[in-house]
CSV table of C-alpha atoms (C1' of nucleotides) in Angstrom, one decimal:
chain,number,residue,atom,x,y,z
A,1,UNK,CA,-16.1,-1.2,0.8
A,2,UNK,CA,-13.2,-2.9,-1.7
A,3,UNK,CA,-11.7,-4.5,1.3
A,4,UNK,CA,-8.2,-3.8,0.2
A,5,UNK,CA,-7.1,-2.7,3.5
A,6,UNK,CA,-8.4,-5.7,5.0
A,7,UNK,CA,-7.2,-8.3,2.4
A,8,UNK,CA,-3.8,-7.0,3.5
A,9,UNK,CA,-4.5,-7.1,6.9
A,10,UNK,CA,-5.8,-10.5,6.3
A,11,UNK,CA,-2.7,-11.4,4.2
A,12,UNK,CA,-0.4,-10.0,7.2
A,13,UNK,CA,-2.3,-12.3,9.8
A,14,UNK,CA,-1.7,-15.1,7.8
A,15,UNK,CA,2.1,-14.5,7.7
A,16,UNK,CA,2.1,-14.2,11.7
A,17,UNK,CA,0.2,-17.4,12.2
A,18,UNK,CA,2.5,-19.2,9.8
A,19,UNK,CA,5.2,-18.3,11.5
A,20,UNK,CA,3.5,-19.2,15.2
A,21,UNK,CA,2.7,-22.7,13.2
A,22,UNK,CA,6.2,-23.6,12.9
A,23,UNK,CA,7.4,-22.6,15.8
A,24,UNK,CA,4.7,-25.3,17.3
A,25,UNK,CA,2.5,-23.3,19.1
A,26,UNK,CA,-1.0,-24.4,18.9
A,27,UNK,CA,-3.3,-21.8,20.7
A,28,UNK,CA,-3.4,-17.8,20.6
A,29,UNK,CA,-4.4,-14.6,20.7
A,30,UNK,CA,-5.4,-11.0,19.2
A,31,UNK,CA,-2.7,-9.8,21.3
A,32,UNK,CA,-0.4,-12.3,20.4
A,33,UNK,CA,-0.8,-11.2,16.8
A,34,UNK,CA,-1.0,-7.7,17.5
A,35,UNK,CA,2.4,-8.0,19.1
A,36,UNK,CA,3.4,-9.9,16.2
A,37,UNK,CA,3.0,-7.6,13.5
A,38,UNK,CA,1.6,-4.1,15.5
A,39,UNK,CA,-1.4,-4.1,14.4
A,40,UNK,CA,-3.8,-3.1,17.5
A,41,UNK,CA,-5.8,-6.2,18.6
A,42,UNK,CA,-9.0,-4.8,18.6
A,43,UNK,CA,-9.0,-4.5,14.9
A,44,UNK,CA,-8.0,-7.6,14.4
A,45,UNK,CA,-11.1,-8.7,16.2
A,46,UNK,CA,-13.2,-6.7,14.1
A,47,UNK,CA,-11.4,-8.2,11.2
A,48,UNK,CA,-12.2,-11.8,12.2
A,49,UNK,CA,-15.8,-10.6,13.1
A,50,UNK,CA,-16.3,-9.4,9.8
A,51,UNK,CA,-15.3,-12.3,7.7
A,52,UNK,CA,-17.2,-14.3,10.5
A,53,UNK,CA,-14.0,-15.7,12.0
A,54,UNK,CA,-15.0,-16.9,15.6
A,55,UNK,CA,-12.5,-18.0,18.2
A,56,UNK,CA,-13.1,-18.9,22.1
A,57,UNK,CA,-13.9,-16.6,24.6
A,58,UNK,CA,-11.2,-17.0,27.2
A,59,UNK,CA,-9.4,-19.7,25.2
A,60,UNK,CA,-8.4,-17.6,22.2
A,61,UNK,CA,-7.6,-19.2,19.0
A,62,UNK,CA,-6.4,-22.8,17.8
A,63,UNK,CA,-3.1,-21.7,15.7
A,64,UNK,CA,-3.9,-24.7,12.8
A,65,UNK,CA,-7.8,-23.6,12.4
A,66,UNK,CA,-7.0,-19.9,12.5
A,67,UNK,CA,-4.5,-20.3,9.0
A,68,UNK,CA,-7.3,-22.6,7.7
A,69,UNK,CA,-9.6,-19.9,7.8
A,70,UNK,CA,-7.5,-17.4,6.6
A,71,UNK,CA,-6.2,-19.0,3.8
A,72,UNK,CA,-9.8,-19.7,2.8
A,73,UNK,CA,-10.8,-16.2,2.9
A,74,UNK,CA,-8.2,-15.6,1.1
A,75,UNK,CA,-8.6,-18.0,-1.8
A,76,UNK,CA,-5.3,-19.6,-1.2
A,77,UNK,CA,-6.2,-23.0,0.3
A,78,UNK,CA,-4.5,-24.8,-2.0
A,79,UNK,CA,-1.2,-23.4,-3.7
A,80,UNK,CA,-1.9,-21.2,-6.3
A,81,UNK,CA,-0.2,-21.5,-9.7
A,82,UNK,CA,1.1,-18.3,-11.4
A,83,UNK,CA,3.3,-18.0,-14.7
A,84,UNK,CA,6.4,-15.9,-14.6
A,85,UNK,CA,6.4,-13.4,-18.1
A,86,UNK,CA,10.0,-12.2,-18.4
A,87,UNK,CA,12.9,-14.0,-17.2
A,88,UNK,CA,15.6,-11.4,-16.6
A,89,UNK,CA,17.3,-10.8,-13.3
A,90,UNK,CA,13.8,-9.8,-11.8
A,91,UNK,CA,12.2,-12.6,-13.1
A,92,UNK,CA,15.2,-15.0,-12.2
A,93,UNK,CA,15.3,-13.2,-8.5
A,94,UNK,CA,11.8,-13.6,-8.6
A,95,UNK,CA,11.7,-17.6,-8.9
A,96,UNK,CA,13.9,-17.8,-5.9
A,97,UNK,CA,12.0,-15.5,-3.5
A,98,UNK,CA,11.6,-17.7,-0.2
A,99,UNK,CA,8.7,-16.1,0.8
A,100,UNK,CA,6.8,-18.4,-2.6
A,101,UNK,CA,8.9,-21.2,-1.3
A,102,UNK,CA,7.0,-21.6,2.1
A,103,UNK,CA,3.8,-19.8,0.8
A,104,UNK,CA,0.8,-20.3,-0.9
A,105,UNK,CA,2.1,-19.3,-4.3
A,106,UNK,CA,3.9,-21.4,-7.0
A,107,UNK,CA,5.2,-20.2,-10.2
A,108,UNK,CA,4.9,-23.6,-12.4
A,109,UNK,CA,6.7,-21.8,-15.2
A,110,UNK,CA,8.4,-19.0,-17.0
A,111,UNK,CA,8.4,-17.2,-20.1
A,112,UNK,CA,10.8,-15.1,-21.8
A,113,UNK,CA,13.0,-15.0,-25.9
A,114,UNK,CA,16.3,-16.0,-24.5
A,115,UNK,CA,14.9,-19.6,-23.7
A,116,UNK,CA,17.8,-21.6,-25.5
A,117,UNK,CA,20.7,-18.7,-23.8
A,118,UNK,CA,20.0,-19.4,-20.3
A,119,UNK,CA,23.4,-19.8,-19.1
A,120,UNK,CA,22.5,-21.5,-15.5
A,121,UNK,CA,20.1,-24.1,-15.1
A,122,UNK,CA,16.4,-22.3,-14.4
A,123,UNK,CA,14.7,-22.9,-11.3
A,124,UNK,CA,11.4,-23.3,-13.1
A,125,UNK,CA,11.1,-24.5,-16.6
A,126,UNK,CA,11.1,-21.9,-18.9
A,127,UNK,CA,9.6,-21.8,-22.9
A,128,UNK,CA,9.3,-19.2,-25.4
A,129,UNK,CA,6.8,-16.8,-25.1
A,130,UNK,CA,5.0,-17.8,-28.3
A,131,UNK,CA,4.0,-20.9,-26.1
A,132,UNK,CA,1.8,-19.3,-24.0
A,133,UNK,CA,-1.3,-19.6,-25.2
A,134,UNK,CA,-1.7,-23.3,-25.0
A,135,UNK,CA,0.5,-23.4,-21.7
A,136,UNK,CA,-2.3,-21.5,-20.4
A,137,UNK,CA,-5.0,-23.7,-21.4
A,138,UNK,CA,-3.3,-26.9,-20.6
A,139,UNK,CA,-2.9,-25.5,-16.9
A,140,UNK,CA,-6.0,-23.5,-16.2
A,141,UNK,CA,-3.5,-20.8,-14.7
A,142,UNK,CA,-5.3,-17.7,-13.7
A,143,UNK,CA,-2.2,-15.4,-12.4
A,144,UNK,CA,0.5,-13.9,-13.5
A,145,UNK,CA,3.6,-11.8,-12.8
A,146,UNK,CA,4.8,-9.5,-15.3
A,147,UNK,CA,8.5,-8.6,-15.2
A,148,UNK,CA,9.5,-7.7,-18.3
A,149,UNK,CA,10.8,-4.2,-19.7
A,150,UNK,CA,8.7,-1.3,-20.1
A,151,UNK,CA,8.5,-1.4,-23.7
A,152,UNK,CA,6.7,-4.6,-24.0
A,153,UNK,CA,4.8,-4.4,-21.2
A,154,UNK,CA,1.7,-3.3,-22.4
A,155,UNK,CA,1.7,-5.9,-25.0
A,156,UNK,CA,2.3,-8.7,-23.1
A,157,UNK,CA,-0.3,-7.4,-21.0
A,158,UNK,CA,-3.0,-7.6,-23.9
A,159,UNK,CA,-2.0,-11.1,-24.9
A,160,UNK,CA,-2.4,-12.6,-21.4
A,161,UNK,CA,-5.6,-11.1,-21.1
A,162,UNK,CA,-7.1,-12.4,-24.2
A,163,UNK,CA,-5.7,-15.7,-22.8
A,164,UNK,CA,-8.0,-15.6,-20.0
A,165,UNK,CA,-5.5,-14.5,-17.1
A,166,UNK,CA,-7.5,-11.6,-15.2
A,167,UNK,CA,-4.6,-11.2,-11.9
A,168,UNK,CA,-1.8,-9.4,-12.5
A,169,UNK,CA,1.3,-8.4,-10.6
A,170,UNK,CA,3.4,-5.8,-12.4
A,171,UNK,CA,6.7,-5.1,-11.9
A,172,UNK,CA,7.4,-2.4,-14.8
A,173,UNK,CA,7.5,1.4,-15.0
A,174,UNK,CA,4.8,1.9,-17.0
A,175,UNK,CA,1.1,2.5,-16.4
A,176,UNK,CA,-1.0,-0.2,-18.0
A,177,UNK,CA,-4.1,0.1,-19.9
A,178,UNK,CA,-6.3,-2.1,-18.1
A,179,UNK,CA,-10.1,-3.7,-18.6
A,180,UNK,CA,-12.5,-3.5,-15.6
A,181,UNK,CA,-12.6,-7.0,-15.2
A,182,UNK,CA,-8.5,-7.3,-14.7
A,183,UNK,CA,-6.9,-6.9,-11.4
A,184,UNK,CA,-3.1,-5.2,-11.7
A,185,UNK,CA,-1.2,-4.7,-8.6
A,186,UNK,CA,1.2,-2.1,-9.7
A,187,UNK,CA,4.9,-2.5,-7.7
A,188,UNK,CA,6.3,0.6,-8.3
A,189,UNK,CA,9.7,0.5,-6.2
A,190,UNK,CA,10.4,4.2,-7.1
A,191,UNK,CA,6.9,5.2,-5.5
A,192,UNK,CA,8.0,2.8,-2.4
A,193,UNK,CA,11.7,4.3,-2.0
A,194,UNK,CA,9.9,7.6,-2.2
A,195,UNK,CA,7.8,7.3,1.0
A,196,UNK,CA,10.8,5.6,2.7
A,197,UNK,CA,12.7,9.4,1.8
A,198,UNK,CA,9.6,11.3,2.7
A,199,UNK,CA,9.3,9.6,6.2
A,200,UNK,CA,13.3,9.9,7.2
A,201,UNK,CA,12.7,13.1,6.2
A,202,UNK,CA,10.1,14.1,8.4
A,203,UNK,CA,11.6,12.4,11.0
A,204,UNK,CA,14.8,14.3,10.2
A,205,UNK,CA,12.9,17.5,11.3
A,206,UNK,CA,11.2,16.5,14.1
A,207,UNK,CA,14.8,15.4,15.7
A,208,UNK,CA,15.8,19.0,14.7
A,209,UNK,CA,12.8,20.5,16.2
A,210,UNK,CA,13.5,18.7,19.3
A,211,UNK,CA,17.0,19.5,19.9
B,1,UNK,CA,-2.3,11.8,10.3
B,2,UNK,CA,0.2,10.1,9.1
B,3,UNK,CA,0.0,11.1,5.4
B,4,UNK,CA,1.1,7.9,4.0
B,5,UNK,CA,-1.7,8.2,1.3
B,6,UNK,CA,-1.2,11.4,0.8
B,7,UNK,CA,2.8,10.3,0.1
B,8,UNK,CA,1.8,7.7,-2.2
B,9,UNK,CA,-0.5,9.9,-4.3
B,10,UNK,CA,2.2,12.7,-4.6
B,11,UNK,CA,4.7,10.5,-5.6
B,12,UNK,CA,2.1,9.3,-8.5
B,13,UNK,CA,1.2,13.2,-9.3
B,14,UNK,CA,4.8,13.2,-9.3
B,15,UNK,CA,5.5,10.4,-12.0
B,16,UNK,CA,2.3,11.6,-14.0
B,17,UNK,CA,4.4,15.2,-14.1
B,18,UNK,CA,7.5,13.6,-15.4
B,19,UNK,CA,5.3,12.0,-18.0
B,20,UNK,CA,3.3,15.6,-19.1
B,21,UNK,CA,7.2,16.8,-19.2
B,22,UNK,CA,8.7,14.2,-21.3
B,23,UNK,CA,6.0,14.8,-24.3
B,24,UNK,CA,6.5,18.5,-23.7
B,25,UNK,CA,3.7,20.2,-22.0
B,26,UNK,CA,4.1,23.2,-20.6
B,27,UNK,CA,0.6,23.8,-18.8
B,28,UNK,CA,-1.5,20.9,-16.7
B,29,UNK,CA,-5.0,20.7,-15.1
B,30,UNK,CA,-6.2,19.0,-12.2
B,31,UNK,CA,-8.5,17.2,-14.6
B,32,UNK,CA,-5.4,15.7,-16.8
B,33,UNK,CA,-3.6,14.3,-14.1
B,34,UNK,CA,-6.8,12.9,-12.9
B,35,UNK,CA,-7.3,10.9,-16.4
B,36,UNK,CA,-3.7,9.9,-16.3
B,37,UNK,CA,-3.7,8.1,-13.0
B,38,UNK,CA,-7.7,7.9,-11.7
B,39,UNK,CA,-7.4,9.8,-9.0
B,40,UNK,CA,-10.8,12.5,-8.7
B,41,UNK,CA,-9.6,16.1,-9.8
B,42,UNK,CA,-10.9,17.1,-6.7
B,43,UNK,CA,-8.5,14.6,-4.7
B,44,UNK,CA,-5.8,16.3,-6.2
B,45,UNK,CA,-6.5,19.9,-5.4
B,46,UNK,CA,-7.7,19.1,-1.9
B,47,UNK,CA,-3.9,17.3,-1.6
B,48,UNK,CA,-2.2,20.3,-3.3
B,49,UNK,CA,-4.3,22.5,-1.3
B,50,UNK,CA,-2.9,20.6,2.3
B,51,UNK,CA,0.8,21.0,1.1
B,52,UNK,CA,0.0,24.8,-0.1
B,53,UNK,CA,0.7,24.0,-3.5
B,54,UNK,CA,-1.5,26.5,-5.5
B,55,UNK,CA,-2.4,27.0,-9.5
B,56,UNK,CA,-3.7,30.0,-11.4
B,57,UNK,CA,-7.4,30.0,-11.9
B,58,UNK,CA,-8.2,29.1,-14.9
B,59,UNK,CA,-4.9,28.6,-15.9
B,60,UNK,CA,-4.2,25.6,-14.3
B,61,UNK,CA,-0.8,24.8,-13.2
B,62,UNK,CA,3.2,24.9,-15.0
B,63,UNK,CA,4.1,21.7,-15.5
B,64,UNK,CA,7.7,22.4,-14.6
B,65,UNK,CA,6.8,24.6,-11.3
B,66,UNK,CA,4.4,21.6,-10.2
B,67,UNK,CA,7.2,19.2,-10.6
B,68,UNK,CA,9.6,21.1,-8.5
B,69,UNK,CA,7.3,21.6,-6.3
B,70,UNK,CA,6.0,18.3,-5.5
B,71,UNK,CA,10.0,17.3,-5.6
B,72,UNK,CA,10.0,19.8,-2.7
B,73,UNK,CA,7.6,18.3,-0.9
B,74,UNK,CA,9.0,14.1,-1.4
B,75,UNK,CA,12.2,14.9,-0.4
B,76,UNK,CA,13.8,14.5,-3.7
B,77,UNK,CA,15.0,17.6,-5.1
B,78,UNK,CA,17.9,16.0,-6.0
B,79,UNK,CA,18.9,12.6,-6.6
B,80,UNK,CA,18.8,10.4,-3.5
B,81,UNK,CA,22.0,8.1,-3.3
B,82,UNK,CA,21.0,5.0,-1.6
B,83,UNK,CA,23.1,1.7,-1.0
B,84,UNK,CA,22.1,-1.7,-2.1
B,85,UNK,CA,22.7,-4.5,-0.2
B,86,UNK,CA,23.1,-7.7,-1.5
B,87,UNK,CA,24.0,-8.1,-5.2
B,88,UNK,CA,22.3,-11.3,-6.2
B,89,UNK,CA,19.5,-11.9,-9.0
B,90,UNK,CA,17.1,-9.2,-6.9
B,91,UNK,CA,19.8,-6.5,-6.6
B,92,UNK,CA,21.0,-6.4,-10.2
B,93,UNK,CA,17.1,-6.3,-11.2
B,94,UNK,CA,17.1,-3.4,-9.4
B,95,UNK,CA,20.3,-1.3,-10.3
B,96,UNK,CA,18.7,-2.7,-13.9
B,97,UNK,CA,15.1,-0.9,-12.9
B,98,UNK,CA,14.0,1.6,-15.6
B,99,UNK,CA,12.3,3.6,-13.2
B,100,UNK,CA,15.3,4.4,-11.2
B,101,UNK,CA,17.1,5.4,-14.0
B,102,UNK,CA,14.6,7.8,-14.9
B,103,UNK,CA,13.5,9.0,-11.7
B,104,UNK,CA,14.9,10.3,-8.2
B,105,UNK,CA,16.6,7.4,-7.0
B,106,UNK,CA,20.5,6.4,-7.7
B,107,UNK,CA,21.7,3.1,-6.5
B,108,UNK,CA,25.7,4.4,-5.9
B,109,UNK,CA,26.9,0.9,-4.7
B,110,UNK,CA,26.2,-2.6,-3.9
B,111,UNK,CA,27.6,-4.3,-1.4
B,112,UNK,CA,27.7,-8.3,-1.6
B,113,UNK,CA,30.3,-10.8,0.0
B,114,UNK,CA,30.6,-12.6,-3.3
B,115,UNK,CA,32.6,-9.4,-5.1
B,116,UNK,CA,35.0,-11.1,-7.1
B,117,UNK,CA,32.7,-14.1,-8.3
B,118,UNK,CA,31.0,-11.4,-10.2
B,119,UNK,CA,30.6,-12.9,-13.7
B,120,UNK,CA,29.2,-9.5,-16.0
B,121,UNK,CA,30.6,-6.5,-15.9
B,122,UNK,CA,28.4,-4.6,-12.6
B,123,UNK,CA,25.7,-1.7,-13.2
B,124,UNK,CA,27.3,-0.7,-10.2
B,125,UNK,CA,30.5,-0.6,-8.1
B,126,UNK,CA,30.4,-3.8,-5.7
B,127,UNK,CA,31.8,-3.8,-2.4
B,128,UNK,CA,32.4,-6.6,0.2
B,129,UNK,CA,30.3,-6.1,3.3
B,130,UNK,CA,33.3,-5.2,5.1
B,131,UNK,CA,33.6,-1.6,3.5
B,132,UNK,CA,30.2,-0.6,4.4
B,133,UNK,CA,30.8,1.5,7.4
B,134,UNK,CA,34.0,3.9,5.7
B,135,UNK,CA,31.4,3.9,2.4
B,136,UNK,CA,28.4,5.5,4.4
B,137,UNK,CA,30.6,7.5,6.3
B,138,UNK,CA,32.3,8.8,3.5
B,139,UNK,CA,29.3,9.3,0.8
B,140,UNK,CA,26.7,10.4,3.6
B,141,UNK,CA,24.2,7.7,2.2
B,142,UNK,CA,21.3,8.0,4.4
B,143,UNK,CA,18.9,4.9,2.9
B,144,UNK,CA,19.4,1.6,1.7
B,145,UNK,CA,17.9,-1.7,-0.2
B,146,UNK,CA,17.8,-4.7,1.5
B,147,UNK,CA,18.1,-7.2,-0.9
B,148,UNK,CA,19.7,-10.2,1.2
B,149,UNK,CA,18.9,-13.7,2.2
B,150,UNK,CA,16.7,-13.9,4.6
B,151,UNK,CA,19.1,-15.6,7.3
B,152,UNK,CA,21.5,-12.1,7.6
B,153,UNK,CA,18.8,-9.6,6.9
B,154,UNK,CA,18.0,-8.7,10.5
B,155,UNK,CA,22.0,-8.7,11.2
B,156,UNK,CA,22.7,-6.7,7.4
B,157,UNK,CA,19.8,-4.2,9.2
B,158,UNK,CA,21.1,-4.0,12.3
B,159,UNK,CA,24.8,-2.8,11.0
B,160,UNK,CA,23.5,-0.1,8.7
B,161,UNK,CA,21.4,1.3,11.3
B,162,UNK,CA,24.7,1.2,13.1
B,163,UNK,CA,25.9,3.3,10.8
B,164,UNK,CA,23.7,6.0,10.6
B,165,UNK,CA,21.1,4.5,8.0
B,166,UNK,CA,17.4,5.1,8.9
B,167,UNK,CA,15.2,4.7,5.3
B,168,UNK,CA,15.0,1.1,4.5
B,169,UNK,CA,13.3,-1.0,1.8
B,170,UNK,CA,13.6,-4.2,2.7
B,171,UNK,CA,12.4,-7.3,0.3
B,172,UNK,CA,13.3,-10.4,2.5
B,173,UNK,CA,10.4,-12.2,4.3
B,174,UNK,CA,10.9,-11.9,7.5
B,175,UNK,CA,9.9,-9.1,9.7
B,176,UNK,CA,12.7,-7.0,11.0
B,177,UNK,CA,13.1,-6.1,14.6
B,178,UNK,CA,12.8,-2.1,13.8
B,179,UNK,CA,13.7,0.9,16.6
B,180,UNK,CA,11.1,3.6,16.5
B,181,UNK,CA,13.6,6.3,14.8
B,182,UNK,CA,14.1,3.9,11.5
B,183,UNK,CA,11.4,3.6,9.0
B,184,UNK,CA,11.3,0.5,7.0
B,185,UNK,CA,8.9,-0.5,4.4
B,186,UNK,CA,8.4,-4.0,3.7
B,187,UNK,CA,7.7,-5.1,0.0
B,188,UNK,CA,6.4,-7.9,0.3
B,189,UNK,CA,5.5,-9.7,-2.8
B,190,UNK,CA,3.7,-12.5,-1.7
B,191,UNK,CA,0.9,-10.4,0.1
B,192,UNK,CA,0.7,-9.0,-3.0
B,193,UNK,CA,0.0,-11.7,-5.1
B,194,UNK,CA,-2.6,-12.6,-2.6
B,195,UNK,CA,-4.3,-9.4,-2.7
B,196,UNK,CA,-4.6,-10.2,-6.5
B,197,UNK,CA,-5.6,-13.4,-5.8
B,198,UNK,CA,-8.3,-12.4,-3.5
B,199,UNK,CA,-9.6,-9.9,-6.1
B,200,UNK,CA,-9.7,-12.3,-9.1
B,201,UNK,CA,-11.5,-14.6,-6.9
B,202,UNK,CA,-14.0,-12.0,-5.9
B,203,UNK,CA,-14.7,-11.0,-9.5
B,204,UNK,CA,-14.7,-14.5,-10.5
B,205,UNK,CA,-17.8,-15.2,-8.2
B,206,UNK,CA,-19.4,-12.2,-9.1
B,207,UNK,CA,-19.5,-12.8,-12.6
B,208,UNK,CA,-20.7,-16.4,-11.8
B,209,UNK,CA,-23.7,-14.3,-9.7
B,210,UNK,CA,-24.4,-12.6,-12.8
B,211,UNK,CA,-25.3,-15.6,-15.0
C,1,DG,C1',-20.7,-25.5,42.2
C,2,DA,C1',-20.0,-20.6,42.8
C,3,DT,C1',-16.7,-16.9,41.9
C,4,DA,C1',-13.1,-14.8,39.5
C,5,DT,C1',-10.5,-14.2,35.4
C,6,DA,C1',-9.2,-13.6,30.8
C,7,DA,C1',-10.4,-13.6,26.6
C,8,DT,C1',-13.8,-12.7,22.5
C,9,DG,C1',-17.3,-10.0,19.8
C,10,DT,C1',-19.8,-6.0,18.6
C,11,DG,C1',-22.6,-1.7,18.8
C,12,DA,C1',-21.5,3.0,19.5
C,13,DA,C1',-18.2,6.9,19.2
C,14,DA,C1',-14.4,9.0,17.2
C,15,DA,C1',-11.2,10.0,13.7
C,16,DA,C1',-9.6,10.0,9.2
C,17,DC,C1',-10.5,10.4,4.6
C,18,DA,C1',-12.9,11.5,0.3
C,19,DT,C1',-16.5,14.0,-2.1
C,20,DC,C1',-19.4,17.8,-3.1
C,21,DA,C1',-20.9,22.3,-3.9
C,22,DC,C1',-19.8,26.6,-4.7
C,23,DA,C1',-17.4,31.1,-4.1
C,24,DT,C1',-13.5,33.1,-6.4
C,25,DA,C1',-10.2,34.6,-9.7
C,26,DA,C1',-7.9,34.6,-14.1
C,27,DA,C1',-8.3,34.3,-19.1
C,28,DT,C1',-11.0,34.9,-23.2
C,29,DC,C1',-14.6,36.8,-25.9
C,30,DT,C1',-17.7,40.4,-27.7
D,1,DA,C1',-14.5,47.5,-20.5
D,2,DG,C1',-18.0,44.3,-19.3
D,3,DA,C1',-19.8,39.6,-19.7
D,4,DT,C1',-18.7,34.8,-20.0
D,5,DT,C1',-16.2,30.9,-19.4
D,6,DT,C1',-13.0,27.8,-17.2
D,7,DA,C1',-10.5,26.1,-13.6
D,8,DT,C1',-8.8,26.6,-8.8
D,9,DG,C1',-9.4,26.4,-3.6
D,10,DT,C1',-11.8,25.2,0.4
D,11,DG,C1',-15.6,24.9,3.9
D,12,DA,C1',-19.3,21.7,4.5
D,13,DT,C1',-21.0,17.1,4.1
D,14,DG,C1',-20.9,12.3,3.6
D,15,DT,C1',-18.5,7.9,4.0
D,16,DT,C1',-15.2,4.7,5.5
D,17,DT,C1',-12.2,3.1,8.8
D,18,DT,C1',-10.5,2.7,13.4
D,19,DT,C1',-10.9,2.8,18.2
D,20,DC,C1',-13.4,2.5,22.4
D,21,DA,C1',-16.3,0.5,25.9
D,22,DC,C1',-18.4,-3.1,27.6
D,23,DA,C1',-21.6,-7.1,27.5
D,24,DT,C1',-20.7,-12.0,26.9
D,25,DT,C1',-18.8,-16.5,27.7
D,26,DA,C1',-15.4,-20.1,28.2
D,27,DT,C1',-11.9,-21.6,31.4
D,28,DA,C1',-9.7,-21.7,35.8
D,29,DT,C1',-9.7,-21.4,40.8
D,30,DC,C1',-11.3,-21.9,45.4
DNA sequence: GATATAATGTGAAAAACATCACATAAATCT
DNA sequence: AGATTTATGTGATGTTTTTCACATTATATC
């Protein structure tokens, strides 16, 4: 069991209830959520049973609670804070993403060379990399995104680690060598686009079959 | 069966291949792509095996053959032209992404209401909005990026299905409204960084256990 | 207060997925 | 040419994940 599908699952029902939050509901359901995001309500209740979620029998599931729960499970009760390595158009894109805006994610700072070129004002501070080091100890930051290119990838890699960060998100091309003890979520946008092909593909033929 | 693991581990045979043909190999074995990417020999040959690709005993497989072959089988023969829309910090990352450039994917165009405010010379030809419709019509583009605000990205959705569009990848963070025939894949980069969260945690306590 | 209803929670069954074990065939060696 | 080695290909097996079926209980209704 490495509970990756259900971290996502979990990740996913957090999203829903967010939304259901703001839009002032207080109470719901597994079929509420199902509807929400298609996954079949039955394994969100074995989801819930397994992390030892408990809701009411008949009265479902107080909205506020629910998210408190979820976010606990998912170690994001408070706002994590994550440093941003590479400051390019990825990077830059990356800082204004809504979805850290609202959510439980905050990149505190960024770093990348062309610190004194930035032509518009950053939306988080950014410093040389040679900073990092102390950055990183001054802010006991755990996390980070890499989005810088290919060729120093690796190497950037290597120095976080040795500065304690063990969670990665990873934006370039590469493969990186990685210790057992790191975590590296590989976004590979090719590999993405490339099932998106696969599956209007497929669905391509079946239209052709049925005709 | 859906095969959407099977997908994602073709597409990472696939980009393993490209690799073994760059440094100029010639002949592959299950157990090299295994120690490239992790995935058990076996896997491999059992996934081969369901999509009737087959190897020489003993002599493992052509590196080239292999590649075309698993081309074959993804869709992407040849390059796939897809449309970008929205040309802010997130799309030029992306007509900037190395592994586009590399791979199977070609961003043709961008489309983005802000054409002429374009300060750097493009990666790509920019269009308003407005010429989207002719531009499909004319290119036969059959998948696009959404890289828009999240305010116009059901609407932006919406129009290119309109127009024929059915393969999405869509990076705002909302959920779209999708019609069974469309497939969209959602990257979403905050569950992401909460899956790595989650995972850092989890090793975190179970170091802690170990003490 | 008893009955009906609408949800949860979970053991059991089914399905999907990954691994194993080994028969098979091509290449190499003697 | 025959024996040996090395890697494939796949049926059988094991494991994980999902779905089903239904017992349970809180709320609502009469």
């Amino acid at each position: 069991m490495n509970f990756k599908n259900h971290v996502t699952r979990l990740s996913q029902y957090k999203a829903a209830l967010e939304r259901m939050d703001n839009e002032g509901n207080e109470k719901t359901h597994a079929e509420t959520i199902s509807s929400f995001i298609g996954i079949p309500a039955t394994q969100i209740r074995k989801d819930f049973s397994l992390f030892g979620i408990r809701g009411n029998k008949r009265g479902g599931y107080v909205v506020k609670d629910l998210l408190a729960e979820l976010k606990g499970i998912l170690g994001i009760d408070e706002k994590i804070p994550v440093v941003l390595i590479g400051y390019g158009h990825l990077g830059k894109a990356l800082t204004r993403y809504p979805g850290f805006h609202k959510g439980s994610i905050r990149i505190i700072a960024a770093f990348d060379p062309a610190v004194g070129a930035l032509s518009n004002q950053p939306t988080v501070p950014v410093f040389p990399p040679a900073s990092i080091p102390t950055f990183l100890k001054k802010n006991g930051v755990k996390h980070a995104i890499l989005a810088v290119p290919d060729d120093v990838a690796q190497e950037m890699f290597d120095k976080l680690y040795m500065h304690g960060i063990r969670g990665f998100i990873n934006f370039s091309s590469i493969p990186l060598n990685v210790p057992a003890d790191a975590y590296v979520n590989n976004v590979d946008l090719e590999l993405e686009l490339e099932t998106v092909v696969f599956y209007t593909r497929e669905s391509e033929k079946n239209e052709q079959k049925e005709t």
